[in-house]
Short mmCIF file of C-alpha atoms in Angstrom, two decimals:
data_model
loop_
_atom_site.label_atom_id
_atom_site.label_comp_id
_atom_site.label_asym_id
_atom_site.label_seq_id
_atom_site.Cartn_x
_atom_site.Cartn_y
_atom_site.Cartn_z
CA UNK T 1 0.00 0.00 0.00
CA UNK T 2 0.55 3.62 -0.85
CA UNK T 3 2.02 5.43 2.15
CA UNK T 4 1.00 9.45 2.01
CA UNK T 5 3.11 10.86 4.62
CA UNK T 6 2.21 14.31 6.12
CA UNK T 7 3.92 16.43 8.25
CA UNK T 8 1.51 18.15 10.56
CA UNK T 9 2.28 22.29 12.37
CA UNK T 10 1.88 24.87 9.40
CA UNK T 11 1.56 21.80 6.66
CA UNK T 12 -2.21 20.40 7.74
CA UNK T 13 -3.12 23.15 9.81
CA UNK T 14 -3.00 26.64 9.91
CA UNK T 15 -0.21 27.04 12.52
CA UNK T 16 2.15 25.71 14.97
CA UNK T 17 0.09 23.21 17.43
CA UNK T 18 3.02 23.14 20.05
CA UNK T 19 3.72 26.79 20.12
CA UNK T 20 0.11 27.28 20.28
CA UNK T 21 -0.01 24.62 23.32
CA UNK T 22 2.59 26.66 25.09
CA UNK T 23 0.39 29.95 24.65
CA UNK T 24 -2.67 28.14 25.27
CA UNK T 25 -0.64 27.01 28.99
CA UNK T 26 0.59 31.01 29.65
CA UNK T 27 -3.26 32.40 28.74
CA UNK T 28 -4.55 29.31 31.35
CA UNK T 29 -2.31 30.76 34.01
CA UNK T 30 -0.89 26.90 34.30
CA UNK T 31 2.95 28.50 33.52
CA UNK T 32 4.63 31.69 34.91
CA UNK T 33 3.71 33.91 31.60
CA UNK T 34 6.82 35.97 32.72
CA UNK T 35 9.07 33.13 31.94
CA UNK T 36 7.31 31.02 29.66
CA UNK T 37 6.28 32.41 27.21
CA UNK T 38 9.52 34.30 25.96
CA UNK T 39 10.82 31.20 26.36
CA UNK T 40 8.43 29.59 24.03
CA UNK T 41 9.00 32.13 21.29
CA UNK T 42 12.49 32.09 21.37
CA UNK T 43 12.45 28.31 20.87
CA UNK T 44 10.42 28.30 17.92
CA UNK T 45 12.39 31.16 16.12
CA UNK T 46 15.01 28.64 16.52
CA UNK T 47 13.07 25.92 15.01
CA UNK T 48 11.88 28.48 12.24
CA UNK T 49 15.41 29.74 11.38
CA UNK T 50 16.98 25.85 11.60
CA UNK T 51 18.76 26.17 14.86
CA UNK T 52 16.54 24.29 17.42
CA UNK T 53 18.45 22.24 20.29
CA UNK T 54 15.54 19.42 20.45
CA UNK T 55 16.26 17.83 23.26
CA UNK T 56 16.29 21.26 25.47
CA UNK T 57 13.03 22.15 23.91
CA UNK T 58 11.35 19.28 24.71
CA UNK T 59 12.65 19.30 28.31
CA UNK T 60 10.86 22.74 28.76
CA UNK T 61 7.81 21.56 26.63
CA UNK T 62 6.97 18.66 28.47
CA UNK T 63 8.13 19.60 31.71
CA UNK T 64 4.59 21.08 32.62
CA UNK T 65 2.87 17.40 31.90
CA UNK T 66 5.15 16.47 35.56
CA UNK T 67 2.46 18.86 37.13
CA UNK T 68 -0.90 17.46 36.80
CA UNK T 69 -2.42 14.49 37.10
CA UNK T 70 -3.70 12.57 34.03
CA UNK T 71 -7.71 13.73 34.07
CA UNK T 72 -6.41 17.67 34.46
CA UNK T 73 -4.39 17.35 31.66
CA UNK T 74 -6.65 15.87 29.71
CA UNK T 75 -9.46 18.43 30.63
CA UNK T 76 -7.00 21.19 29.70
CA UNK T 77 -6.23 19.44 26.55
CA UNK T 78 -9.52 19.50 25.37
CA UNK T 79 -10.00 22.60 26.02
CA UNK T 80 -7.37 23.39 23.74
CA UNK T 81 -7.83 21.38 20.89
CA UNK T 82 -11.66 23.12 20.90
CA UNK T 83 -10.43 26.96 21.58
CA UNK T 84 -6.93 26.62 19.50
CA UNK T 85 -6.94 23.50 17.10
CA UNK T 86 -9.94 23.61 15.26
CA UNK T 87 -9.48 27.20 14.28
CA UNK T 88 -6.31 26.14 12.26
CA UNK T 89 -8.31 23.16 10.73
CA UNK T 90 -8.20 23.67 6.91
CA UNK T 91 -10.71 22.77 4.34
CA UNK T 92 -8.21 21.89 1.28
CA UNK T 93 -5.99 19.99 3.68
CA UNK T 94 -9.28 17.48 4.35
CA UNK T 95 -9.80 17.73 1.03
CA UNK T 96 -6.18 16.85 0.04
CA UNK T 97 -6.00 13.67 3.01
CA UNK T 98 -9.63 12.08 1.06
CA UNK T 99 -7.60 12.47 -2.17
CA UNK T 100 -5.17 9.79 -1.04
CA UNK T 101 -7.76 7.98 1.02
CA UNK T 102 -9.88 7.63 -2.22
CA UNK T 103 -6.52 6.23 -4.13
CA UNK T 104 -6.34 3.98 -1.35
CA UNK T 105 -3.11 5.82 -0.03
CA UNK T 106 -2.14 4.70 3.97
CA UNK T 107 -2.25 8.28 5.70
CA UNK T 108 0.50 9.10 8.14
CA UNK T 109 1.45 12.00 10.16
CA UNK T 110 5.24 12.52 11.34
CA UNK T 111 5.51 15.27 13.36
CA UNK T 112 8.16 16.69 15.70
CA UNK T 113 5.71 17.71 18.17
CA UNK T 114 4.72 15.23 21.16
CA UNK T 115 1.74 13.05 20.83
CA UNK T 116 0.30 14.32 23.90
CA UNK T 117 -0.46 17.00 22.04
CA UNK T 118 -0.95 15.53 17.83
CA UNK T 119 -3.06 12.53 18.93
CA UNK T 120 -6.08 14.49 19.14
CA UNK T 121 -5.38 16.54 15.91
CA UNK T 122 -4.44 13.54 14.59
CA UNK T 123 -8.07 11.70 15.30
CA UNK T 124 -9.77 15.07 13.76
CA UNK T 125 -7.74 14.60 10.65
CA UNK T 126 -9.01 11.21 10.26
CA UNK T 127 -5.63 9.65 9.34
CA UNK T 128 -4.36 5.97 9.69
CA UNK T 129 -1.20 6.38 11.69
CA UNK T 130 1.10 9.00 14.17
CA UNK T 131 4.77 9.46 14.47
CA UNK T 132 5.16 11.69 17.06
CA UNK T 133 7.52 12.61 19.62
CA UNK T 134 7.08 10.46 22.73
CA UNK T 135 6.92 11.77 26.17
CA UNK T 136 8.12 9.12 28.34
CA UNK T 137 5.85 7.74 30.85
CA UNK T 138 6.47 5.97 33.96
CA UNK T 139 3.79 4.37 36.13
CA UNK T 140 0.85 6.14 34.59
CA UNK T 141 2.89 9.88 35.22
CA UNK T 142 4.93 11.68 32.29
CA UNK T 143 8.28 11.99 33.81
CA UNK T 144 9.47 15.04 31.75
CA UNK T 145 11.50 13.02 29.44
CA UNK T 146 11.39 11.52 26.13
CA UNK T 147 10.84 8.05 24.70
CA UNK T 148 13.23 7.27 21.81
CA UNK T 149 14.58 9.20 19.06
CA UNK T 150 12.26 12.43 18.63
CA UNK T 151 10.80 12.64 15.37
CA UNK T 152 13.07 15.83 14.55
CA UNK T 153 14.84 16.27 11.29
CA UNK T 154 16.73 13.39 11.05
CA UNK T 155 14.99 12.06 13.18
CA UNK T 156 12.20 11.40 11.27
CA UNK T 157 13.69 9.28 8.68
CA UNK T 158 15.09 6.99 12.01
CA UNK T 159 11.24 6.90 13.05
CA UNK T 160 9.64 5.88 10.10
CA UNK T 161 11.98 3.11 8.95
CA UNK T 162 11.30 2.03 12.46
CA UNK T 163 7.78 2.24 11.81
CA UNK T 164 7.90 0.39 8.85
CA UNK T 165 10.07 -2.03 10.50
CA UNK T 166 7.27 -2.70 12.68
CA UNK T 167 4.36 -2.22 10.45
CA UNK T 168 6.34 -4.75 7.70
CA UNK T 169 5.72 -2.50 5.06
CA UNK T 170 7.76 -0.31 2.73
CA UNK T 171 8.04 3.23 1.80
CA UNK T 172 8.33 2.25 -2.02
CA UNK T 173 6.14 5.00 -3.77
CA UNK T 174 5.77 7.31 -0.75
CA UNK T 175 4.53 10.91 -0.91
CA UNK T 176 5.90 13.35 2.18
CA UNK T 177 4.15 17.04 2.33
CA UNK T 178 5.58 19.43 4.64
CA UNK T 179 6.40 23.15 4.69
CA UNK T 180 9.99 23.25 6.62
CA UNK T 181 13.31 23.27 5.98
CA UNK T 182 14.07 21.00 8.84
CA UNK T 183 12.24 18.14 7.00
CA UNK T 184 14.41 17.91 4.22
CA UNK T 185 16.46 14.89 5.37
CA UNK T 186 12.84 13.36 4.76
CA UNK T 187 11.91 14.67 1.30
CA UNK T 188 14.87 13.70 -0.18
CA UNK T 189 14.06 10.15 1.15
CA UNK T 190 10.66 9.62 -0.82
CA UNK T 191 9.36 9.07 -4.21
CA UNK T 192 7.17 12.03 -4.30
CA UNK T 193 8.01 14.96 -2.09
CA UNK T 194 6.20 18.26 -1.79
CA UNK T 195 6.02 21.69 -0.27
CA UNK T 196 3.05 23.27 1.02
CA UNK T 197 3.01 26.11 1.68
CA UNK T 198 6.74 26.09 2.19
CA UNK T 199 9.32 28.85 4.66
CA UNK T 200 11.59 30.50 2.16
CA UNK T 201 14.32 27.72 2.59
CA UNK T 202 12.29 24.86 1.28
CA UNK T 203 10.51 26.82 -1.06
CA UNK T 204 14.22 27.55 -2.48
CA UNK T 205 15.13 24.29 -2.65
CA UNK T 206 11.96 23.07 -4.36
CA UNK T 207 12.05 25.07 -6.96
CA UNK T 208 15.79 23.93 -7.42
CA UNK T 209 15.17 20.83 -7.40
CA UNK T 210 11.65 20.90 -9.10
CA UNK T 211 9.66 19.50 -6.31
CA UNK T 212 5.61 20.20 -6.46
CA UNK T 213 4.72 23.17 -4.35
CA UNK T 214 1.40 23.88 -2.90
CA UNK T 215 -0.82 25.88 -0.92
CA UNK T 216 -3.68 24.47 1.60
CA UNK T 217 -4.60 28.10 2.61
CA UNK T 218 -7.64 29.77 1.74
#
């Protein structure tokens, strides 16, 4: 089968779903807004200009799933995904994900961000499969820390040929969309890559190397 991969923040939706968590934490009053949310921005101008340290990121992104037990989180999280996620829903990205499903494609997200977040958005898009950063749990309680290689740049390429290691399938014809730079190590890995919408670095580099590019945005 088909695999059409997709990559999820500012490629499916309309926007960043793990800055938008960490805003979505200040505006709740669950972080100190004094320190958080600078923090927050600075990080993902690193990850916009190719420069993010993953692994400190993701120990100041998940460190506020140590605080609360599982039922908080998940109220808060539902919260968000109704207030925050479903505004950056898109119309031509559904559109796009029945296109494969009609071809009988296998849909798969890979995203950086952690599933404790994407799961949800994931389960809205309707697709058949996540790759997402794990947040390591121990005895029923996130910990803070992270379970295997974070789907990050290079990382993704480790994930997914794990995945299909697992699943015992191949990534023979595969399609990848995503708008960032940082998944190149990706694109250059399938049959059919694509930018959507891409940041000026990809888009660059797609029209060097003559690599579709699209838009999902209205």
């Amino acid at each position: 089968m088909t695999l059409a991969i997709f990559d999820l923040d500012n490629t499916l939706i309309r926007g960043d779903s793990d800055h938008a968590w960490g805003d979505f934490l200040v505006n709740e009053g669950v972080v100190d807004a004094t320190v958080y949310e600078k923090a927050n921005d600075q990080f993902y101008q690193d990850y916009l200009n190719g420069d993010l340290d993953i692994r400190r990121y993701l120990e100041f992104s998940l460190e506020p799933l140590t605080r609360h037990d599982l039922d908080t989180l998940d109220t808060l999280r539902q919260r968000f995904v109704e207030t925050r996620v479903r505004p950056m829903l898109l119309d031509a990205a559904f559109d796009l994900l029945e296109k494969h499903r009609r071809q009988g494609h296998f849909l798969l997200i890979i995203t950086a961000t952690n599933r404790f977040v994407t799961q949800p958005i994931a389960d809205l898009l309707g697709v058949d499969d996540l790759i997402a950063t794990e947040p390591e749990m121990v005895n029923g309680v996130y910990t803070g820390g992270v379970a295997g290689v974070p789907s990050f740049q290079d990382g993704k390429v480790t994930r997914l040929a794990e995945w299909l290691d697992a699943q015992g399938r191949s990534a023979g014809d595969a399609w990848f969309y995503s708008d960032s730079h940082n998944d190149v190590p990706l694109l250059e890995q399938v049959a059919h890559p694509v930018a959507v919408d891409p940041d000026p670095k990809l888009g660059a580099l797609a029209k060097d190397r003559d690599w579709p590019i699209i838009t999902l945005r209205d």
